[in-house]
Each structure stands twice: as structure tokens, then as C-alpha cells.
PDB file of C-alpha atoms in Angstrom:
ATOM      1  CA  MET I 140     103.349  73.683-117.923  1.00 38.00           C
ATOM      2  CA  SER I 141     105.551  72.748-120.869  1.00 40.00           C
ATOM      3  CA  GLN I 142     104.556  74.095-124.261  1.00 52.00           C
ATOM      4  CA  GLU I 143     105.979  71.027-126.008  1.00 78.00           C
ATOM      5  CA  ARG I 144     103.229  68.493-126.544  1.00 93.00           C
ATOM      6  CA  ARG I 145     103.984  64.796-126.322  1.00 95.00           C
ATOM      7  CA  TYR I 146     101.932  61.826-127.407  1.00 97.00           C
ATOM      8  CA  SER I 147     102.337  58.265-126.193  1.00 98.00           C
ATOM      9  CA  PHE I 148     100.713  54.830-126.238  1.00 98.00           C
ATOM     10  CA  GLU I 149     100.455  52.242-123.460  1.00 98.00           C
ATOM     11  CA  PHE I 150     100.568  48.442-123.781  1.00 97.00           C
ATOM     12  CA  PHE I 151     100.305  45.523-121.389  1.00 94.00           C
ATOM     13  CA  PRO I 152     102.517  42.412-121.631  1.00 94.00           C
ATOM     14  CA  THR I 153     100.689  39.395-123.046  1.00 93.00           C
ATOM     15  CA  LYS I 154     100.529  35.838-121.766  1.00 90.00           C
ATOM     16  CA  THR I 155     100.956  34.014-125.091  1.00 92.00           C
ATOM     17  CA  GLU I 156     103.376  34.117-128.005  1.00 92.00           C
ATOM     18  CA  ALA I 157     100.517  34.820-130.408  1.00 95.00           C
ATOM     19  CA  GLY I 158      99.404  37.729-128.264  1.00 94.00           C
ATOM     20  CA  HIS I 159     102.950  39.046-128.110  1.00 94.00           C
ATOM     21  CA  GLU I 160     103.310  38.950-131.897  1.00 96.00           C
ATOM     22  CA  LYS I 161     100.020  40.817-132.241  1.00 97.00           C
ATOM     23  CA  LEU I 162     101.252  43.417-129.723  1.00 97.00           C
ATOM     24  CA  LEU I 163     104.456  43.952-131.732  1.00 97.00           C
ATOM     25  CA  ASN I 164     102.455  44.388-134.957  1.00 97.00           C
ATOM     26  CA  VAL I 165     100.197  46.959-133.264  1.00 98.00           C
ATOM     27  CA  ALA I 166     103.275  48.739-131.886  1.00 98.00           C
ATOM     28  CA  ARG I 167     104.881  48.897-135.350  1.00 98.00           C
ATOM     29  CA  GLN I 168     101.671  50.365-136.760  1.00 98.00           C
ATOM     30  CA  LEU I 169     101.572  53.025-134.023  1.00 97.00           C
ATOM     31  CA  ALA I 170     105.314  53.677-134.369  1.00 97.00           C
ATOM     32  CA  SER I 171     104.708  54.974-137.893  1.00 96.00           C
ATOM     33  CA  TYR I 172     102.931  57.978-136.301  1.00 96.00           C
ATOM     34  CA  ASN I 173     106.137  58.987-134.445  1.00 95.00           C
ATOM     35  CA  PRO I 174     104.910  58.941-130.840  1.00 96.00           C
ATOM     36  CA  ASP I 175     107.243  60.323-128.196  1.00 97.00           C
ATOM     37  CA  PHE I 176     107.260  57.036-126.300  1.00 98.00           C
ATOM     38  CA  PHE I 177     105.468  53.805-125.475  1.00 98.00           C
ATOM     39  CA  SER I 178     104.832  52.546-121.956  1.00 97.00           C
ATOM     40  CA  CYS I 179     104.339  48.993-120.712  1.00 96.00           C
ATOM     41  CA  THR I 180     102.455  47.985-117.580  1.00 93.00           C
ATOM     42  CA  TYR I 181     103.614  45.854-114.671  1.00 85.00           C
ATOM     43  CA  GLY I 182     101.247  43.348-113.038  1.00 70.00           C
ATOM     44  CA  ALA I 183     100.045  43.486-109.443  1.00 57.00           C
ATOM     45  CA  GLY I 184     102.972  42.852-107.106  1.00 57.00           C
ATOM     46  CA  GLY I 185     105.299  42.551-110.097  1.00 56.00           C
ATOM     47  CA  SER I 186     103.446  39.466-111.364  1.00 59.00           C
ATOM     48  CA  THR I 187     104.334  40.186-115.010  1.00 71.00           C
ATOM     49  CA  ARG I 188     107.902  41.293-114.265  1.00 77.00           C
ATOM     50  CA  ASP I 189     109.737  39.132-116.826  1.00 84.00           C
ATOM     51  CA  ARG I 190     107.134  39.686-119.536  1.00 88.00           C
ATOM     52  CA  THR I 191     107.247  43.432-118.887  1.00 90.00           C
ATOM     53  CA  VAL I 192     111.047  43.498-119.167  1.00 93.00           C
ATOM     54  CA  ASN I 193     111.053  41.479-122.399  1.00 93.00           C
ATOM     55  CA  THR I 194     108.285  43.596-123.955  1.00 95.00           C
ATOM     56  CA  VAL I 195     109.988  46.865-122.998  1.00 96.00           C
ATOM     57  CA  LEU I 196     113.337  45.797-124.436  1.00 96.00           C
ATOM     58  CA  GLN I 197     111.728  44.638-127.692  1.00 96.00           C
ATOM     59  CA  LEU I 198     109.622  47.758-128.160  1.00 97.00           C
ATOM     60  CA  ASP I 199     112.618  49.969-127.446  1.00 97.00           C
ATOM     61  CA  GLY I 200     115.235  47.942-129.340  1.00 95.00           C
ATOM     62  CA  ASP I 201     113.333  46.375-132.242  1.00 95.00           C
ATOM     63  CA  VAL I 202     110.334  48.657-132.829  1.00 96.00           C
ATOM     64  CA  LYS I 203     112.651  51.594-132.060  1.00 96.00           C
ATOM     65  CA  VAL I 204     110.289  53.752-130.043  1.00 97.00           C
ATOM     66  CA  PRO I 205     111.608  54.883-126.634  1.00 98.00           C
ATOM     67  CA  THR I 206     109.736  52.731-124.132  1.00 98.00           C
ATOM     68  CA  ALA I 207     108.987  53.407-120.468  1.00 98.00           C
ATOM     69  CA  PRO I 208     108.495  50.409-118.194  1.00 96.00           C
ATOM     70  CA  HIS I 209     106.065  50.700-115.338  1.00 95.00           C
ATOM     71  CA  LEU I 210     107.847  50.021-112.057  1.00 94.00           C
ATOM     72  CA  SER I 211     105.896  49.423-108.857  1.00 90.00           C
ATOM     73  CA  CYS I 212     107.295  49.086-105.361  1.00 84.00           C
ATOM     74  CA  VAL I 213     104.606  46.873-103.860  1.00 79.00           C
ATOM     75  CA  GLY I 214     105.927  43.328-103.492  1.00 75.00           C
ATOM     76  CA  ASP I 215     109.520  44.072-104.563  1.00 82.00           C
ATOM     77  CA  SER I 216     112.532  44.523-102.290  1.00 87.00           C
ATOM     78  CA  LYS I 217     115.026  47.333-102.769  1.00 91.00           C
ATOM     79  CA  ALA I 218     117.491  44.773-104.123  1.00 92.00           C
ATOM     80  CA  GLU I 219     114.978  43.609-106.754  1.00 90.00           C
ATOM     81  CA  LEU I 220     114.148  47.194-107.708  1.00 93.00           C
ATOM     82  CA  ARG I 221     117.863  48.041-107.914  1.00 95.00           C
ATOM     83  CA  GLU I 222     118.412  45.046-110.219  1.00 94.00           C
ATOM     84  CA  LEU I 223     115.616  46.209-112.526  1.00 93.00           C
ATOM     85  CA  LEU I 224     116.894  49.782-112.575  1.00 96.00           C
ATOM     86  CA  ASN I 225     120.395  48.580-113.457  1.00 97.00           C
ATOM     87  CA  LEU I 226     119.011  46.360-116.213  1.00 96.00           C
ATOM     88  CA  TYR I 227     117.023  49.203-117.743  1.00 97.00           C
ATOM     89  CA  GLN I 228     119.833  51.708-117.362  1.00 97.00           C
ATOM     90  CA  ASN I 229     122.316  49.371-119.058  1.00 96.00           C
ATOM     91  CA  ALA I 230     119.811  48.755-121.877  1.00 96.00           C
ATOM     92  CA  GLY I 231     119.570  52.492-122.553  1.00 97.00           C
ATOM     93  CA  ILE I 232     116.015  52.925-121.248  1.00 98.00           C
ATOM     94  CA  LYS I 233     115.584  56.586-120.304  1.00 98.00           C
ATOM     95  CA  ARG I 234     112.024  56.857-118.940  1.00 98.00           C
ATOM     96  CA  ILE I 235     110.192  55.055-116.117  1.00 97.00           C
ATOM     97  CA  VAL I 236     106.604  55.203-114.878  1.00 97.00           C
ATOM     98  CA  ALA I 237     106.934  54.969-111.067  1.00 96.00           C
ATOM     99  CA  LEU I 238     103.875  53.616-109.253  1.00 93.00           C
ATOM    100  CA  ARG I 239     102.954  52.239-105.884  1.00 87.00           C
ATOM    101  CA  GLY I 240     101.276  49.396-107.731  1.00 78.00           C
ATOM    102  CA  ASP I 241      98.272  47.227-106.978  1.00 68.00           C
ATOM    103  CA  LEU I 242      98.325  44.554-104.330  1.00 61.00           C
ATOM    104  CA  PRO I 243      97.607  41.019-105.523  1.00 55.00           C
ATOM    105  CA  SER I 244      94.690  39.515-103.621  1.00 52.00           C
ATOM    106  CA  GLY I 245      95.836  38.143-100.284  1.00 51.00           C
ATOM    107  CA  MET I 246      99.011  40.242-100.139  1.00 50.00           C
ATOM    108  CA  GLY I 247      99.263  42.425 -97.045  1.00 50.00           C
ATOM    109  CA  MET I 248     100.325  46.057 -97.116  1.00 51.00           C
ATOM    110  CA  ALA I 249     103.612  45.135 -95.413  1.00 49.00           C
ATOM    111  CA  SER I 250     104.984  43.455 -98.537  1.00 58.00           C
ATOM    112  CA  GLY I 251     107.993  45.225-100.051  1.00 69.00           C
ATOM    113  CA  GLU I 252     110.396  47.677 -98.427  1.00 82.00           C
ATOM    114  CA  LEU I 253     108.837  50.735-100.082  1.00 87.00           C
ATOM    115  CA  ARG I 254     105.154  51.380 -99.494  1.00 84.00           C
ATOM    116  CA  TYR I 255     104.344  54.510-101.476  1.00 90.00           C
ATOM    117  CA  ALA I 256     105.152  55.939-104.886  1.00 93.00           C
ATOM    118  CA  ASN I 257     106.943  58.985-103.446  1.00 95.00           C
ATOM    119  CA  GLU I 258     109.387  56.586-101.741  1.00 95.00           C
ATOM    120  CA  LEU I 259     109.935  54.812-105.061  1.00 96.00           C
ATOM    121  CA  VAL I 260     110.613  58.116-106.856  1.00 97.00           C
ATOM    122  CA  GLU I 261     113.146  59.052-104.148  1.00 97.00           C
ATOM    123  CA  PHE I 262     114.764  55.606-104.412  1.00 97.00           C
ATOM    124  CA  ILE I 263     115.129  55.871-108.209  1.00 97.00           C
ATOM    125  CA  ARG I 264     116.724  59.303-107.851  1.00 97.00           C
ATOM    126  CA  VAL I 265     119.187  58.105-105.184  1.00 97.00           C
ATOM    127  CA  GLU I 266     120.117  55.023-107.215  1.00 97.00           C
ATOM    128  CA  THR I 267     120.329  56.528-110.703  1.00 97.00           C
ATOM    129  CA  GLY I 268     120.540  60.320-110.350  1.00 97.00           C
ATOM    130  CA  ASP I 269     119.008  62.081-113.328  1.00 96.00           C
ATOM    131  CA  HIS I 270     119.326  59.159-115.760  1.00 97.00           C
ATOM    132  CA  PHE I 271     115.583  58.484-115.884  1.00 98.00           C
ATOM    133  CA  HIS I 272     112.719  60.790-116.812  1.00 98.00           C
ATOM    134  CA  ILE I 273     110.260  59.746-114.091  1.00 98.00           C
ATOM    135  CA  GLU I 274     106.524  59.717-114.759  1.00 98.00           C
ATOM    136  CA  ILE I 275     104.050  59.438-111.889  1.00 98.00           C
ATOM    137  CA  ALA I 276     100.318  58.723-111.841  1.00 96.00           C
ATOM    138  CA  ALA I 277      97.668  61.400-111.335  1.00 97.00           C
ATOM    139  CA  TYR I 278      94.013  60.864-110.443  1.00 96.00           C
ATOM    140  CA  PRO I 279      91.815  63.815-111.480  1.00 96.00           C
ATOM    141  CA  GLU I 280      88.780  62.076-109.963  1.00 95.00           C
ATOM    142  CA  MET I 281      90.669  60.739-106.894  1.00 92.00           C
ATOM    143  CA  HIS I 282      92.423  57.418-106.382  1.00 88.00           C
ATOM    144  CA  PRO I 283      89.793  54.803-105.446  1.00 87.00           C
ATOM    145  CA  GLN I 284      91.673  53.976-102.212  1.00 86.00           C
ATOM    146  CA  ALA I 285      92.290  57.569-101.104  1.00 88.00           C
ATOM    147  CA  ARG I 286      90.486  58.697 -97.950  1.00 90.00           C
ATOM    148  CA  ASN I 287      89.409  61.951 -99.563  1.00 93.00           C
ATOM    149  CA  PHE I 288      90.303  64.344-102.380  1.00 93.00           C
ATOM    150  CA  GLU I 289      92.522  66.535-100.163  1.00 94.00           C
ATOM    151  CA  ASP I 290      94.621  63.531 -99.125  1.00 94.00           C
ATOM    152  CA  ASP I 291      94.938  62.435-102.730  1.00 94.00           C
ATOM    153  CA  ILE I 292      96.109  65.885-103.863  1.00 96.00           C
ATOM    154  CA  ALA I 293      98.665  65.877-101.021  1.00 96.00           C
ATOM    155  CA  ASN I 294      99.893  62.425-102.098  1.00 95.00           C
ATOM    156  CA  PHE I 295     100.359  63.659-105.661  1.00 97.00           C
ATOM    157  CA  VAL I 296     102.295  66.727-104.512  1.00 97.00           C
ATOM    158  CA  ARG I 297     104.569  64.476-102.392  1.00 96.00           C
ATOM    159  CA  LYS I 298     105.290  62.247-105.389  1.00 97.00           C
ATOM    160  CA  ALA I 299     105.974  65.184-107.672  1.00 98.00           C
ATOM    161  CA  LYS I 300     108.298  66.918-105.221  1.00 97.00           C
ATOM    162  CA  ALA I 301     110.200  63.659-104.610  1.00 97.00           C
ATOM    163  CA  GLY I 302     111.758  64.115-108.062  1.00 97.00           C
ATOM    164  CA  ALA I 303     109.188  63.364-110.781  1.00 98.00           C
ATOM    165  CA  ASN I 304     109.513  65.002-114.202  1.00 98.00           C
ATOM    166  CA  SER I 305     105.919  64.634-115.386  1.00 98.00           C
ATOM    167  CA  ALA I 306     102.655  62.807-114.738  1.00 98.00           C
ATOM    168  CA  ILE I 307     100.112  60.731-116.627  1.00 98.00           C
ATOM    169  CA  THR I 308      96.518  60.680-115.422  1.00 97.00           C
ATOM    170  CA  GLN I 309      94.132  57.825-114.939  1.00 96.00           C
ATOM    171  CA  TYR I 310      91.604  58.018-117.749  1.00 96.00           C
ATOM    172  CA  PHE I 311      88.515  60.167-117.283  1.00 97.00           C
ATOM    173  CA  PHE I 312      85.572  61.405-119.343  1.00 97.00           C
ATOM    174  CA  ASN I 313      85.108  64.843-117.804  1.00 96.00           C
ATOM    175  CA  ALA I 314      87.617  67.447-118.971  1.00 97.00           C
ATOM    176  CA  ASP I 315      86.655  69.764-116.100  1.00 97.00           C
ATOM    177  CA  SER I 316      88.000  67.237-113.571  1.00 97.00           C
ATOM    178  CA  TYR I 317      91.384  67.371-115.317  1.00 98.00           C
ATOM    179  CA  PHE I 318      91.540  71.169-115.451  1.00 98.00           C
ATOM    180  CA  TYR I 319      90.492  71.442-111.792  1.00 97.00           C
ATOM    181  CA  PHE I 320      93.151  68.922-110.718  1.00 97.00           C
ATOM    182  CA  VAL I 321      95.915  70.759-112.608  1.00 98.00           C
ATOM    183  CA  GLU I 322      94.805  74.100-111.161  1.00 97.00           C
ATOM    184  CA  ARG I 323      94.870  72.660-107.627  1.00 97.00           C
ATOM    185  CA  VAL I 324      98.355  71.150-107.853  1.00 97.00           C
ATOM    186  CA  GLN I 325      99.803  74.245-109.530  1.00 97.00           C
ATOM    187  CA  LYS I 326      98.565  76.342-106.601  1.00 97.00           C
ATOM    188  CA  LEU I 327     100.550  73.963-104.373  1.00 97.00           C
ATOM    189  CA  GLY I 328     103.735  74.624-106.319  1.00 97.00           C
ATOM    190  CA  VAL I 329     103.712  71.637-108.704  1.00 97.00           C
ATOM    191  CA  ASN I 330     104.285  72.686-112.309  1.00 96.00           C
ATOM    192  CA  ILE I 331     105.362  69.435-113.965  1.00 97.00           C
ATOM    193  CA  PRO I 332     103.424  68.516-117.135  1.00 97.00           C
ATOM    194  CA  VAL I 333     100.299  66.479-116.338  1.00 98.00           C
ATOM    195  CA  VAL I 334      99.341  64.533-119.470  1.00 98.00           C
ATOM    196  CA  PRO I 335      95.750  63.272-119.750  1.00 98.00           C
ATOM    197  CA  GLY I 336      95.343  59.512-120.038  1.00 98.00           C
ATOM    198  CA  ILE I 337      92.843  58.694-122.792  1.00 98.00           C
ATOM    199  CA  MET I 338      90.755  55.518-122.932  1.00 97.00           C
ATOM    200  CA  PRO I 339      88.968  54.909-126.260  1.00 97.00           C
ATOM    201  CA  ILE I 340      85.436  53.554-125.858  1.00 96.00           C
ATOM    202  CA  THR I 341      84.971  50.279-127.734  1.00 93.00           C
ATOM    203  CA  ASN I 342      83.067  47.955-125.395  1.00 92.00           C
ATOM    204  CA  TYR I 343      80.586  49.243-122.835  1.00 92.00           C
ATOM    205  CA  SER I 344      80.539  46.274-120.411  1.00 91.00           C
ATOM    206  CA  LYS I 345      84.347  46.135-120.177  1.00 91.00           C
ATOM    207  CA  LEU I 346      84.566  49.900-119.800  1.00 93.00           C
ATOM    208  CA  ALA I 347      81.993  49.912-116.982  1.00 93.00           C
ATOM    209  CA  ARG I 348      83.916  47.146-115.170  1.00 92.00           C
ATOM    210  CA  PHE I 349      87.282  48.926-115.562  1.00 90.00           C
ATOM    211  CA  SER I 350      85.815  52.248-114.511  1.00 93.00           C
ATOM    212  CA  ASP I 351      84.166  50.891-111.372  1.00 88.00           C
ATOM    213  CA  ALA I 352      87.485  49.318-110.346  1.00 86.00           C
ATOM    214  CA  CYS I 353      89.695  52.357-110.947  1.00 87.00           C
ATOM    215  CA  GLY I 354      87.300  55.119-109.891  1.00 85.00           C
ATOM    216  CA  ALA I 355      86.849  56.694-113.342  1.00 92.00           C
ATOM    217  CA  GLU I 356      83.405  58.292-113.562  1.00 94.00           C
ATOM    218  CA  ILE I 357      81.390  57.609-116.709  1.00 95.00           C
ATOM    219  CA  PRO I 358      79.024  60.609-117.046  1.00 95.00           C
ATOM    220  CA  ARG I 359      75.389  59.567-116.803  1.00 95.00           C
ATOM    221  CA  TRP I 360      74.522  60.796-120.290  1.00 96.00           C
ATOM    222  CA  VAL I 361      77.396  58.754-121.784  1.00 96.00           C
ATOM    223  CA  ARG I 362      76.464  55.670-119.760  1.00 95.00           C
ATOM    224  CA  LYS I 363      72.788  55.905-120.753  1.00 96.00           C
ATOM    225  CA  GLN I 364      73.605  56.324-124.453  1.00 96.00           C
ATOM    226  CA  LEU I 365      75.998  53.365-124.389  1.00 95.00           C
ATOM    227  CA  GLU I 366      73.393  51.250-122.586  1.00 95.00           C
ATOM    228  CA  ALA I 367      70.830  52.205-125.240  1.00 96.00           C
ATOM    229  CA  TYR I 368      73.023  50.743-127.984  1.00 95.00           C
ATOM    230  CA  GLY I 369      72.937  47.290-126.358  1.00 92.00           C
ATOM    231  CA  ASP I 370      75.078  44.921-128.457  1.00 91.00           C
ATOM    232  CA  ASP I 371      75.372  47.294-131.428  1.00 95.00           C
ATOM    233  CA  ILE I 372      79.190  47.440-131.421  1.00 94.00           C
ATOM    234  CA  ASP I 373      79.416  49.759-134.446  1.00 95.00           C
ATOM    235  CA  SER I 374      77.208  52.378-132.794  1.00 97.00           C
ATOM    236  CA  ILE I 375      79.088  52.082-129.484  1.00 96.00           C
ATOM    237  CA  GLN I 376      82.407  52.624-131.239  1.00 96.00           C
ATOM    238  CA  ALA I 377      81.175  55.522-133.393  1.00 97.00           C
ATOM    239  CA  PHE I 378      79.643  57.285-130.383  1.00 97.00           C
ATOM    240  CA  GLY I 379      82.718  56.573-128.250  1.00 97.00           C
ATOM    241  CA  GLU I 380      85.044  57.921-130.917  1.00 97.00           C
ATOM    242  CA  GLN I 381      83.047  61.153-131.152  1.00 97.00           C
ATOM    243  CA  VAL I 382      82.851  61.660-127.363  1.00 97.00           C
ATOM    244  CA  ILE I 383      86.564  61.027-126.778  1.00 98.00           C
ATOM    245  CA  SER I 384      87.706  63.049-129.805  1.00 98.00           C
ATOM    246  CA  GLU I 385      85.661  66.058-128.654  1.00 98.00           C
ATOM    247  CA  MET I 386      87.029  65.738-125.120  1.00 98.00           C
ATOM    248  CA  CYS I 387      90.609  65.569-126.449  1.00 98.00           C
ATOM    249  CA  GLU I 388      90.018  68.682-128.566  1.00 98.00           C
ATOM    250  CA  ARG I 389      88.885  70.510-125.445  1.00 98.00           C
ATOM    251  CA  LEU I 390      91.842  69.251-123.401  1.00 98.00           C
ATOM    252  CA  LEU I 391      94.387  70.354-126.005  1.00 97.00           C
ATOM    253  CA  ALA I 392      92.655  73.704-126.540  1.00 97.00           C
ATOM    254  CA  GLY I 393      92.765  74.210-122.763  1.00 97.00           C
ATOM    255  CA  GLY I 394      96.515  73.683-122.596  1.00 96.00           C
ATOM    256  CA  ALA I 395      96.983  69.967-121.914  1.00 97.00           C
ATOM    257  CA  PRO I 396     100.631  69.101-122.698  1.00 97.00           C
ATOM    258  CA  GLY I 397      99.813  66.056-124.815  1.00 97.00           C
ATOM    259  CA  LEU I 398      97.824  62.805-124.679  1.00 98.00           C
ATOM    260  CA  HIS I 399      98.627  59.286-123.430  1.00 98.00           C
ATOM    261  CA  PHE I 400      96.465  56.601-125.074  1.00 98.00           C
ATOM    262  CA  TYR I 401      95.535  53.427-123.207  1.00 97.00           C
ATOM    263  CA  THR I 402      95.516  51.160-126.254  1.00 97.00           C
ATOM    264  CA  LEU I 403      94.526  47.825-124.654  1.00 95.00           C
ATOM    265  CA  ASN I 404      96.971  46.464-127.259  1.00 96.00           C
ATOM    266  CA  GLN I 405      94.844  47.669-130.185  1.00 97.00           C
ATOM    267  CA  ALA I 406      95.797  50.276-132.769  1.00 97.00           C
ATOM    268  CA  ASP I 407      92.558  51.297-134.493  1.00 97.00           C
ATOM    269  CA  PRO I 408      90.575  52.904-131.612  1.00 97.00           C
ATOM    270  CA  SER I 409      93.455  55.223-130.641  1.00 97.00           C
ATOM    271  CA  LEU I 410      94.335  56.006-134.253  1.00 97.00           C
ATOM    272  CA  ALA I 411      90.730  56.954-135.041  1.00 97.00           C
ATOM    273  CA  ILE I 412      90.943  59.645-132.343  1.00 98.00           C
ATOM    274  CA  TRP I 413      94.465  60.637-133.458  1.00 97.00           C
ATOM    275  CA  LYS I 414      93.234  61.185-137.019  1.00 96.00           C
ATOM    276  CA  ASN I 415      90.137  63.104-135.881  1.00 97.00           C
ATOM    277  CA  LEU I 416      92.442  65.463-133.983  1.00 97.00           C
ATOM    278  CA  ASN I 417      94.702  65.772-137.037  1.00 93.00           C
ATOM    279  CA  LEU I 418      97.805  65.279-134.896  1.00 90.00           C
ATOM    280  CA  LYS I 419     100.657  65.945-137.296  1.00 72.00           C
ATOM    281  CA  ARG I 420     104.028  64.544-136.226  1.00 65.00           C
TER     282      ARG I 420
END
């Protein structure tokens, strides 16, 4: 794995002008720490397509941090994907996060010409050559829709070998799951950097809901401590900051090639961890 560490922050496009202005202010604050890139999510079936494009172009052009749009193949035709790739290429975007994407409720699996992320990675390579640095998703604790862990590992290897440059994981709270995943894929000949995705803990009920949906395991001792705090937000945040900072220290000490922070469009929770780790840029 690469010895060069990289640090990045993820945003989601907002629905209102006020929310968008807040997002840009948060991005400017985070930009002052010289991250390697930002990323911006893409709604189920491309439902936030225009907002994603506009946010990406503003973060890249105005905030002046290289920004990677998420691109998912579910729900989009090859022509629509080609149009997006051309738009991003012409705008000077150099990095893409290539995902299968989530299906909006009611949408059948047949929607879209590409069904899996490895097909999307191959498509991007055929269409644009080596222009884009392609990120793919990794699931140290298994994708919630995978049949089993072996299938999920095989899916990751397929995506990586289709032409990916690096990977970003779903968030997790157990460093051992990350190290085990990396060890497994390396034994299968995949040596691209796998960057841990980091979710700051700020709100227990939201975190529990997110985690149940995406298959991220909250260790019992963490869950029980968070439950014990009830509505004491200050204690939840202080405990969460300590737990995540200590996990990040262990990840970096164990050779993780960087960190990717899921900001939820907030600066302070990620920056608290950043400062605890004394990440000089």
C-alpha cells in the first residue's frame, strides 16, 4: 500500500440555498487544513444529479479543493453517464468515486444499462482512459446486500481489477475489521490503497439508524455507553470524539494510507478528531 497518506472530507448536496451556503462555508473552513480532496455524494438513482454537479463544480472551482463527484450506474443510461463524464472531464475534475448506487424505492434492478460497480469502472476507463483517478467503495464489515463475506470480497476484487486506483471504506468502529479486510484483498492480489472512512459520533439515534441501514456494526460497549448518556449531547460528543480519535490513531499506526471523513456537512466534529491526531499538512 502507498506510503503517501491522504486526507479527505465528504459532503452531500443540499436541498436549499441556505443549506448550500452553509455547506460552502464549512468547505472553506476545512479547505484551510489542506485536504487532498473533497467528495460529494449522488442520490439514489441519480436523484440529486444536478445538485451534485453544481456542488462539485463550486467546491473545485471556487473553494479550490480538488473535488471527486460520486457517480453511480443504477438508474442512468450509458449516454447519461457519458454526458456526465464529459462534463467533469471538460471542467478539469480528475477524481471520481464510482459506485453501483442505491436503488430508489420502487425501482427494479433492471434500471440502467450497467448493474454493478465493476462495470461502471470499466466503462469510465473505456470512455476516458486514465484521465480520472477512480475510487471504489469497500465494506470491511460486508455490504448489507451481499450474500456472504466471501462474495463481497470477490465483488471488491472485481471492482479493483476493473481499473480502480484506490478505495474508500464504509465507516466502521472496529479497526480489526479494516485490517482483516485489507489483509484478505492483498492476498487476492489487490494492492490499491484502501482508505478508512471515518464517521464522527455526534448523535446516537441518527448514528444507530444510519448504521442499521448500511451494515456498520456499533460495538456493544460503545452502544451501551451512548445509550447511558441519554440526551446529554455534550457527553455523547466527548465520548464519541475520544473513541474515534483512538481508533484513527490505531488505524494510522497500523499502516492505513489516510482517512476519509464523513462530515455530514459539518466541520467541527471532523476537525476535533483531526486536531487530536495532530495531522500536520
